[in-house]
Amino acid sequence: SQKIEQNSEALNIQEGKTATLTCNYTNYSPAYLQWYRQDPGRGPVFLLLIRENEKEKRKERLKVTFDTTLKQSLFHITASQPADSATYLCALAPDDYKLSFGAGTTVTVRA
Amino acid sequence: DAGVIQSPRHEVTEMGQEVTLRCKPISGHNSLFWYRQTMMRGLELLIYFNNNVPIDDSGMPEDRFSAKMPNASFSTLKIQPSEPRDSAVYFCASRPGEAEKLFFGSGTQLSVL
């Protein structure tokens, strides 16, 4: 069956450090992968999309890698800030529309 | 742009009652999704519309759930009769085209007592 697995535990880091989140998937051949941020009581907000032919994508302090051989994406938050504290979700689709989400990793950045 | 608008924000009802959740997608977006989020199961896709037509409803848990999209600017998700296990946050999302990012509403927190 298809599975999307993210870091199983919450991630607590010190301000200024780099947070690295993992998204592993099985039985998918996605054309792209997306990352979202979700704050308590709010809907997910899109952060980045990386396509299968792209190895790395950056946006400000965020960096995403996509390894289709390992079936893994890594999401990095560099120079983390307390405002980065949230739950981060990876999402991918076996086809063009049925976007499925991982369970998410909750990141807490300590000042 | 006001974004995706969902109503109500919170709904508390008793088991057996009918519940209707509403969604207004972003103007110009041709795809609309309904998701349900719980701690146990995370975000689950319930149904997907493209150009107002239901394309895939395989995620709808049972016949008690139904969804409609009578026009490009409005969709409803109905649960009849509701059960306590339906308690969850229901999200509506829209997007302008395929392989594009989703824009989520703020969700409806449903509690069935």
PDB file of C-alpha atoms in Angstrom:
ATOM      1  CA  SER A   1       0.000   0.000   0.000  1.00  0.00           C
ATOM      2  CA  GLN A   2       1.046   3.608  -0.455  1.00  0.00           C
ATOM      3  CA  LYS A   3       2.634   5.288   2.538  1.00  0.00           C
ATOM      4  CA  ILE A   4       4.049   8.687   3.405  1.00  0.00           C
ATOM      5  CA  GLU A   5       6.115   8.749   6.575  1.00  0.00           C
ATOM      6  CA  GLN A   6       7.506  11.802   8.319  1.00  0.00           C
ATOM      7  CA  ASN A   7       9.718  12.136  11.396  1.00  0.00           C
ATOM      8  CA  SER A   8       7.786  10.220  13.994  1.00  0.00           C
ATOM      9  CA  GLU A   9       8.586  12.559  16.858  1.00  0.00           C
ATOM     10  CA  ALA A  10       8.378  16.245  17.441  1.00  0.00           C
ATOM     11  CA  LEU A  11      11.521  18.229  16.792  1.00  0.00           C
ATOM     12  CA  ASN A  12      12.802  20.656  19.416  1.00  0.00           C
ATOM     13  CA  ILE A  13      15.699  22.884  18.444  1.00  0.00           C
ATOM     14  CA  GLN A  14      17.526  25.960  19.652  1.00  0.00           C
ATOM     15  CA  GLU A  15      17.033  29.240  17.847  1.00  0.00           C
ATOM     16  CA  GLY A  16      19.614  29.751  15.153  1.00  0.00           C
ATOM     17  CA  LYS A  17      20.130  26.051  14.491  1.00  0.00           C
ATOM     18  CA  THR A  18      19.039  24.137  11.405  1.00  0.00           C
ATOM     19  CA  ALA A  19      15.971  21.915  11.580  1.00  0.00           C
ATOM     20  CA  THR A  20      15.938  18.929   9.229  1.00  0.00           C
ATOM     21  CA  LEU A  21      12.686  17.086   8.555  1.00  0.00           C
ATOM     22  CA  THR A  22      12.359  13.825   6.668  1.00  0.00           C
ATOM     23  CA  CYS A  23       9.618  12.581   4.365  1.00  0.00           C
ATOM     24  CA  ASN A  24       9.842   8.999   3.098  1.00  0.00           C
ATOM     25  CA  TYR A  25       7.363   7.406   0.762  1.00  0.00           C
ATOM     26  CA  THR A  26       6.622   3.934  -0.586  1.00  0.00           C
ATOM     27  CA  ASN A  27       4.662   2.725  -3.594  1.00  0.00           C
ATOM     28  CA  TYR A  28       4.448   6.185  -5.121  1.00  0.00           C
ATOM     29  CA  SER A  29       6.057   7.504  -8.270  1.00  0.00           C
ATOM     30  CA  PRO A  30       5.302  11.186  -7.769  1.00  0.00           C
ATOM     31  CA  ALA A  31       5.980  13.777 -10.408  1.00  0.00           C
ATOM     32  CA  TYR A  32       6.403  16.331  -7.627  1.00  0.00           C
ATOM     33  CA  LEU A  33       6.366  16.730  -3.878  1.00  0.00           C
ATOM     34  CA  GLN A  34       5.066  19.635  -1.819  1.00  0.00           C
ATOM     35  CA  TRP A  35       5.680  20.940   1.696  1.00  0.00           C
ATOM     36  CA  TYR A  36       3.119  22.800   3.784  1.00  0.00           C
ATOM     37  CA  ARG A  37       3.140  24.553   7.126  1.00  0.00           C
ATOM     38  CA  GLN A  38       0.227  24.289   9.544  1.00  0.00           C
ATOM     39  CA  ASP A  39      -0.275  26.433  12.627  1.00  0.00           C
ATOM     40  CA  PRO A  40      -2.727  25.436  15.396  1.00  0.00           C
ATOM     41  CA  GLY A  41      -6.324  26.134  14.423  1.00  0.00           C
ATOM     42  CA  ARG A  42      -5.414  27.012  10.845  1.00  0.00           C
ATOM     43  CA  GLY A  43      -5.378  25.290   7.491  1.00  0.00           C
ATOM     44  CA  PRO A  44      -2.102  24.182   5.896  1.00  0.00           C
ATOM     45  CA  VAL A  45      -0.199  26.825   3.945  1.00  0.00           C
ATOM     46  CA  PHE A  46       1.908  25.955   0.917  1.00  0.00           C
ATOM     47  CA  LEU A  47       5.659  26.463   1.211  1.00  0.00           C
ATOM     48  CA  LEU A  48       7.530  24.716  -1.609  1.00  0.00           C
ATOM     49  CA  LEU A  49       7.040  22.402  -4.551  1.00  0.00           C
ATOM     50  CA  ILE A  50       9.885  20.305  -5.979  1.00  0.00           C
ATOM     51  CA  ARG A  51       9.591  18.274  -9.167  1.00  0.00           C
ATOM     52  CA  GLU A  52      11.077  14.846  -9.814  1.00  0.00           C
ATOM     53  CA  ASN A  53      13.768  16.259 -12.093  1.00  0.00           C
ATOM     54  CA  GLU A  54      14.883  18.797  -9.476  1.00  0.00           C
ATOM     55  CA  LYS A  55      17.350  17.801  -6.804  1.00  0.00           C
ATOM     56  CA  GLU A  56      17.057  20.885  -4.628  1.00  0.00           C
ATOM     57  CA  LYS A  57      14.841  23.938  -4.192  1.00  0.00           C
ATOM     58  CA  ARG A  58      15.345  26.964  -1.982  1.00  0.00           C
ATOM     59  CA  LYS A  59      13.124  29.724  -0.687  1.00  0.00           C
ATOM     60  CA  GLU A  60      14.626  32.179   1.748  1.00  0.00           C
ATOM     61  CA  ARG A  61      15.717  30.090   4.781  1.00  0.00           C
ATOM     62  CA  LEU A  62      14.006  26.940   3.516  1.00  0.00           C
ATOM     63  CA  LYS A  63      15.637  24.214   1.453  1.00  0.00           C
ATOM     64  CA  VAL A  64      14.070  21.052   0.078  1.00  0.00           C
ATOM     65  CA  THR A  65      15.776  18.072  -1.531  1.00  0.00           C
ATOM     66  CA  PHE A  66      14.125  15.271  -3.464  1.00  0.00           C
ATOM     67  CA  ASP A  67      15.778  11.899  -4.046  1.00  0.00           C
ATOM     68  CA  THR A  68      13.540   9.672  -6.155  1.00  0.00           C
ATOM     69  CA  THR A  69      15.980   6.766  -5.817  1.00  0.00           C
ATOM     70  CA  LEU A  70      15.832   6.827  -2.032  1.00  0.00           C
ATOM     71  CA  LYS A  71      12.164   7.870  -2.195  1.00  0.00           C
ATOM     72  CA  GLN A  72      12.896  10.634   0.244  1.00  0.00           C
ATOM     73  CA  SER A  73      12.613  14.371   0.649  1.00  0.00           C
ATOM     74  CA  LEU A  74      14.478  16.427   3.224  1.00  0.00           C
ATOM     75  CA  PHE A  75      13.181  19.802   4.413  1.00  0.00           C
ATOM     76  CA  HIS A  76      15.627  22.179   6.080  1.00  0.00           C
ATOM     77  CA  ILE A  77      14.928  25.344   8.033  1.00  0.00           C
ATOM     78  CA  THR A  78      18.184  27.235   8.456  1.00  0.00           C
ATOM     79  CA  ALA A  79      18.820  29.905  11.102  1.00  0.00           C
ATOM     80  CA  SER A  80      15.599  28.827  12.778  1.00  0.00           C
ATOM     81  CA  GLN A  81      13.456  31.315  14.689  1.00  0.00           C
ATOM     82  CA  PRO A  82      10.695  30.839  17.279  1.00  0.00           C
ATOM     83  CA  ALA A  83       8.241  31.994  14.577  1.00  0.00           C
ATOM     84  CA  ASP A  84       9.130  28.834  12.625  1.00  0.00           C
ATOM     85  CA  SER A  85       7.428  26.733  15.304  1.00  0.00           C
ATOM     86  CA  ALA A  86       4.615  24.857  13.554  1.00  0.00           C
ATOM     87  CA  THR A  87       3.709  21.500  12.065  1.00  0.00           C
ATOM     88  CA  TYR A  88       5.226  20.776   8.660  1.00  0.00           C
ATOM     89  CA  LEU A  89       3.502  18.428   6.244  1.00  0.00           C
ATOM     90  CA  CYS A  90       4.830  16.789   3.123  1.00  0.00           C
ATOM     91  CA  ALA A  91       2.413  15.913   0.363  1.00  0.00           C
ATOM     92  CA  LEU A  92       2.599  14.039  -2.903  1.00  0.00           C
ATOM     93  CA  ALA A  93       0.322  12.617  -5.524  1.00  0.00           C
ATOM     94  CA  PRO A  94       0.399   9.385  -7.500  1.00  0.00           C
ATOM     95  CA  ASP A  95      -1.306  11.327 -10.248  1.00  0.00           C
ATOM     96  CA  ASP A  96      -2.080  14.904 -10.943  1.00  0.00           C
ATOM     97  CA  TYR A  97      -4.740  15.566  -8.359  1.00  0.00           C
ATOM     98  CA  LYS A  98      -5.015  13.144  -5.466  1.00  0.00           C
ATOM     99  CA  LEU A  99      -2.632  14.929  -3.123  1.00  0.00           C
ATOM    100  CA  SER A 100      -1.988  12.814  -0.022  1.00  0.00           C
ATOM    101  CA  PHE A 101      -0.366  14.171   3.126  1.00  0.00           C
ATOM    102  CA  GLY A 102       2.013  12.765   5.680  1.00  0.00           C
ATOM    103  CA  ALA A 103       1.152  12.967   9.380  1.00  0.00           C
ATOM    104  CA  GLY A 104       3.408  15.989   9.838  1.00  0.00           C
ATOM    105  CA  THR A 105       6.327  16.856  12.079  1.00  0.00           C
ATOM    106  CA  THR A 106       5.855  19.416  14.844  1.00  0.00           C
ATOM    107  CA  VAL A 107       8.808  21.752  15.179  1.00  0.00           C
ATOM    108  CA  THR A 108       9.395  23.843  18.285  1.00  0.00           C
ATOM    109  CA  VAL A 109      12.156  26.457  18.184  1.00  0.00           C
ATOM    110  CA  ARG A 110      13.372  27.594  21.615  1.00  0.00           C
ATOM    111  CA  ALA A 111      14.546  31.158  22.047  1.00  0.00           C
TER     112      ALA A 111
ATOM    113  CA  ASP B   1      -8.427  38.050  -2.380  1.00  0.00           C
ATOM    114  CA  ALA B   2     -10.285  36.643   0.637  1.00  0.00           C
ATOM    115  CA  GLY B   3      -8.945  33.158   0.147  1.00  0.00           C
ATOM    116  CA  VAL B   4     -10.974  29.997   0.579  1.00  0.00           C
ATOM    117  CA  ILE B   5     -13.909  30.702   2.857  1.00  0.00           C
ATOM    118  CA  GLN B   6     -15.479  28.009   5.008  1.00  0.00           C
ATOM    119  CA  SER B   7     -18.492  28.171   7.271  1.00  0.00           C
ATOM    120  CA  PRO B   8     -19.310  27.601   9.990  1.00  0.00           C
ATOM    121  CA  ARG B   9     -16.001  27.865  11.842  1.00  0.00           C
ATOM    122  CA  HIS B  10     -17.287  25.617  14.612  1.00  0.00           C
ATOM    123  CA  GLU B  11     -20.241  23.250  14.679  1.00  0.00           C
ATOM    124  CA  VAL B  12     -21.512  21.336  17.678  1.00  0.00           C
ATOM    125  CA  THR B  13     -24.384  18.955  17.083  1.00  0.00           C
ATOM    126  CA  GLU B  14     -25.994  15.880  18.514  1.00  0.00           C
ATOM    127  CA  MET B  15     -25.698  12.416  17.095  1.00  0.00           C
ATOM    128  CA  GLY B  16     -28.269  11.776  14.392  1.00  0.00           C
ATOM    129  CA  GLN B  17     -28.550  15.376  13.273  1.00  0.00           C
ATOM    130  CA  GLU B  18     -27.779  16.581   9.771  1.00  0.00           C
ATOM    131  CA  VAL B  19     -24.678  18.715   9.360  1.00  0.00           C
ATOM    132  CA  THR B  20     -23.886  20.905   6.356  1.00  0.00           C
ATOM    133  CA  LEU B  21     -20.459  22.425   5.846  1.00  0.00           C
ATOM    134  CA  ARG B  22     -19.955  25.165   3.272  1.00  0.00           C
ATOM    135  CA  CYS B  23     -17.056  26.299   1.134  1.00  0.00           C
ATOM    136  CA  LYS B  24     -16.394  29.162  -1.257  1.00  0.00           C
ATOM    137  CA  PRO B  25     -13.233  28.524  -3.300  1.00  0.00           C
ATOM    138  CA  ILE B  26     -10.951  31.206  -4.668  1.00  0.00           C
ATOM    139  CA  SER B  27     -12.377  32.766  -7.804  1.00  0.00           C
ATOM    140  CA  GLY B  28     -10.861  31.286 -10.937  1.00  0.00           C
ATOM    141  CA  HIS B  29      -9.752  28.052  -9.308  1.00  0.00           C
ATOM    142  CA  ASN B  30     -11.086  25.042 -11.153  1.00  0.00           C
ATOM    143  CA  SER B  31     -10.387  22.318  -8.598  1.00  0.00           C
ATOM    144  CA  LEU B  32     -11.898  21.891  -5.147  1.00  0.00           C
ATOM    145  CA  PHE B  33     -11.025  19.365  -2.455  1.00  0.00           C
ATOM    146  CA  TRP B  34     -12.594  18.351   0.850  1.00  0.00           C
ATOM    147  CA  TYR B  35     -10.241  16.931   3.486  1.00  0.00           C
ATOM    148  CA  ARG B  36     -10.835  15.700   7.026  1.00  0.00           C
ATOM    149  CA  GLN B  37      -8.168  15.976   9.732  1.00  0.00           C
ATOM    150  CA  THR B  38      -7.953  14.003  12.977  1.00  0.00           C
ATOM    151  CA  MET B  39      -5.087  13.275  15.313  1.00  0.00           C
ATOM    152  CA  MET B  40      -5.308   9.570  14.556  1.00  0.00           C
ATOM    153  CA  ARG B  41      -5.556   9.668  10.774  1.00  0.00           C
ATOM    154  CA  GLY B  42      -4.083  13.022   9.805  1.00  0.00           C
ATOM    155  CA  LEU B  43      -5.369  14.741   6.659  1.00  0.00           C
ATOM    156  CA  GLU B  44      -7.576  12.483   4.570  1.00  0.00           C
ATOM    157  CA  LEU B  45      -8.900  13.388   1.135  1.00  0.00           C
ATOM    158  CA  LEU B  46     -12.663  12.888   1.019  1.00  0.00           C
ATOM    159  CA  ILE B  47     -13.649  14.123  -2.444  1.00  0.00           C
ATOM    160  CA  TYR B  48     -12.272  16.086  -5.369  1.00  0.00           C
ATOM    161  CA  PHE B  49     -14.142  18.247  -7.889  1.00  0.00           C
ATOM    162  CA  ASN B  50     -12.803  19.519 -11.193  1.00  0.00           C
ATOM    163  CA  ASN B  51     -14.819  22.165 -13.022  1.00  0.00           C
ATOM    164  CA  ASN B  52     -17.694  21.497 -10.597  1.00  0.00           C
ATOM    165  CA  VAL B  53     -17.803  17.776 -11.446  1.00  0.00           C
ATOM    166  CA  PRO B  54     -16.995  15.160  -8.780  1.00  0.00           C
ATOM    167  CA  ILE B  55     -13.991  13.232 -10.087  1.00  0.00           C
ATOM    168  CA  ASP B  56     -13.079  11.013  -7.165  1.00  0.00           C
ATOM    169  CA  ASP B  57     -15.174  10.366  -4.067  1.00  0.00           C
ATOM    170  CA  SER B  58     -13.412   7.181  -2.994  1.00  0.00           C
ATOM    171  CA  GLY B  59     -12.373   8.845   0.259  1.00  0.00           C
ATOM    172  CA  MET B  60     -15.931   9.517   1.382  1.00  0.00           C
ATOM    173  CA  PRO B  61     -16.249   7.197   4.385  1.00  0.00           C
ATOM    174  CA  GLU B  62     -19.846   6.061   3.904  1.00  0.00           C
ATOM    175  CA  ASP B  63     -23.180   6.871   2.365  1.00  0.00           C
ATOM    176  CA  ARG B  64     -23.905   9.243   5.229  1.00  0.00           C
ATOM    177  CA  PHE B  65     -21.492  11.664   3.551  1.00  0.00           C
ATOM    178  CA  SER B  66     -22.379  13.576   0.411  1.00  0.00           C
ATOM    179  CA  ALA B  67     -20.865  16.553  -1.372  1.00  0.00           C
ATOM    180  CA  LYS B  68     -22.114  18.893  -4.055  1.00  0.00           C
ATOM    181  CA  MET B  69     -20.722  21.709  -6.135  1.00  0.00           C
ATOM    182  CA  PRO B  70     -23.663  23.396  -7.871  1.00  0.00           C
ATOM    183  CA  ASN B  71     -21.461  26.151  -9.319  1.00  0.00           C
ATOM    184  CA  ALA B  72     -17.852  27.297  -9.460  1.00  0.00           C
ATOM    185  CA  SER B  73     -18.136  29.405  -6.325  1.00  0.00           C
ATOM    186  CA  PHE B  74     -19.836  27.112  -3.843  1.00  0.00           C
ATOM    187  CA  SER B  75     -19.602  23.604  -2.434  1.00  0.00           C
ATOM    188  CA  THR B  76     -21.229  21.764   0.441  1.00  0.00           C
ATOM    189  CA  LEU B  77     -20.335  18.668   2.431  1.00  0.00           C
ATOM    190  CA  LYS B  78     -23.276  17.074   4.166  1.00  0.00           C
ATOM    191  CA  ILE B  79     -23.324  14.402   6.862  1.00  0.00           C
ATOM    192  CA  GLN B  80     -26.681  12.760   7.554  1.00  0.00           C
ATOM    193  CA  PRO B  81     -27.054  11.313  10.106  1.00  0.00           C
ATOM    194  CA  SER B  82     -23.991  12.479  12.004  1.00  0.00           C
ATOM    195  CA  GLU B  83     -22.135  10.232  14.456  1.00  0.00           C
ATOM    196  CA  PRO B  84     -19.575  10.989  17.197  1.00  0.00           C
ATOM    197  CA  ARG B  85     -16.800   9.417  15.094  1.00  0.00           C
ATOM    198  CA  ASP B  86     -17.376  12.133  12.489  1.00  0.00           C
ATOM    199  CA  SER B  87     -15.892  14.671  14.915  1.00  0.00           C
ATOM    200  CA  ALA B  88     -12.900  16.225  13.178  1.00  0.00           C
ATOM    201  CA  VAL B  89     -11.714  19.356  11.417  1.00  0.00           C
ATOM    202  CA  TYR B  90     -12.994  19.519   7.855  1.00  0.00           C
ATOM    203  CA  PHE B  91     -10.963  21.524   5.370  1.00  0.00           C
ATOM    204  CA  CYS B  92     -11.868  22.766   1.942  1.00  0.00           C
ATOM    205  CA  ALA B  93      -9.063  23.590  -0.492  1.00  0.00           C
ATOM    206  CA  SER B  94      -8.916  24.887  -4.039  1.00  0.00           C
ATOM    207  CA  ARG B  95      -6.260  25.278  -6.712  1.00  0.00           C
ATOM    208  CA  PRO B  96      -6.034  26.965 -10.088  1.00  0.00           C
ATOM    209  CA  GLY B  97      -4.865  23.964 -12.078  1.00  0.00           C
ATOM    210  CA  GLU B  98      -3.186  20.588 -11.983  1.00  0.00           C
ATOM    211  CA  ALA B  99       0.188  20.171 -10.297  1.00  0.00           C
ATOM    212  CA  GLU B 100      -0.383  23.411  -8.460  1.00  0.00           C
ATOM    213  CA  LYS B 101      -0.364  24.261  -4.791  1.00  0.00           C
ATOM    214  CA  LEU B 102      -3.498  23.969  -2.712  1.00  0.00           C
ATOM    215  CA  PHE B 103      -5.065  26.905  -0.933  1.00  0.00           C
ATOM    216  CA  PHE B 104      -6.808  25.784   2.251  1.00  0.00           C
ATOM    217  CA  GLY B 105      -9.635  27.387   4.154  1.00  0.00           C
ATOM    218  CA  SER B 106      -9.516  27.802   7.921  1.00  0.00           C
ATOM    219  CA  GLY B 107     -11.546  24.648   8.436  1.00  0.00           C
ATOM    220  CA  THR B 108     -14.721  23.712  10.277  1.00  0.00           C
ATOM    221  CA  GLN B 109     -14.272  22.142  13.708  1.00  0.00           C
ATOM    222  CA  LEU B 110     -17.105  19.607  13.967  1.00  0.00           C
ATOM    223  CA  SER B 111     -18.078  18.050  17.276  1.00  0.00           C
ATOM    224  CA  VAL B 112     -20.814  15.421  17.300  1.00  0.00           C
ATOM    225  CA  LEU B 113     -22.014  14.640  20.809  1.00  0.00           C
TER     226      LEU B 113
END
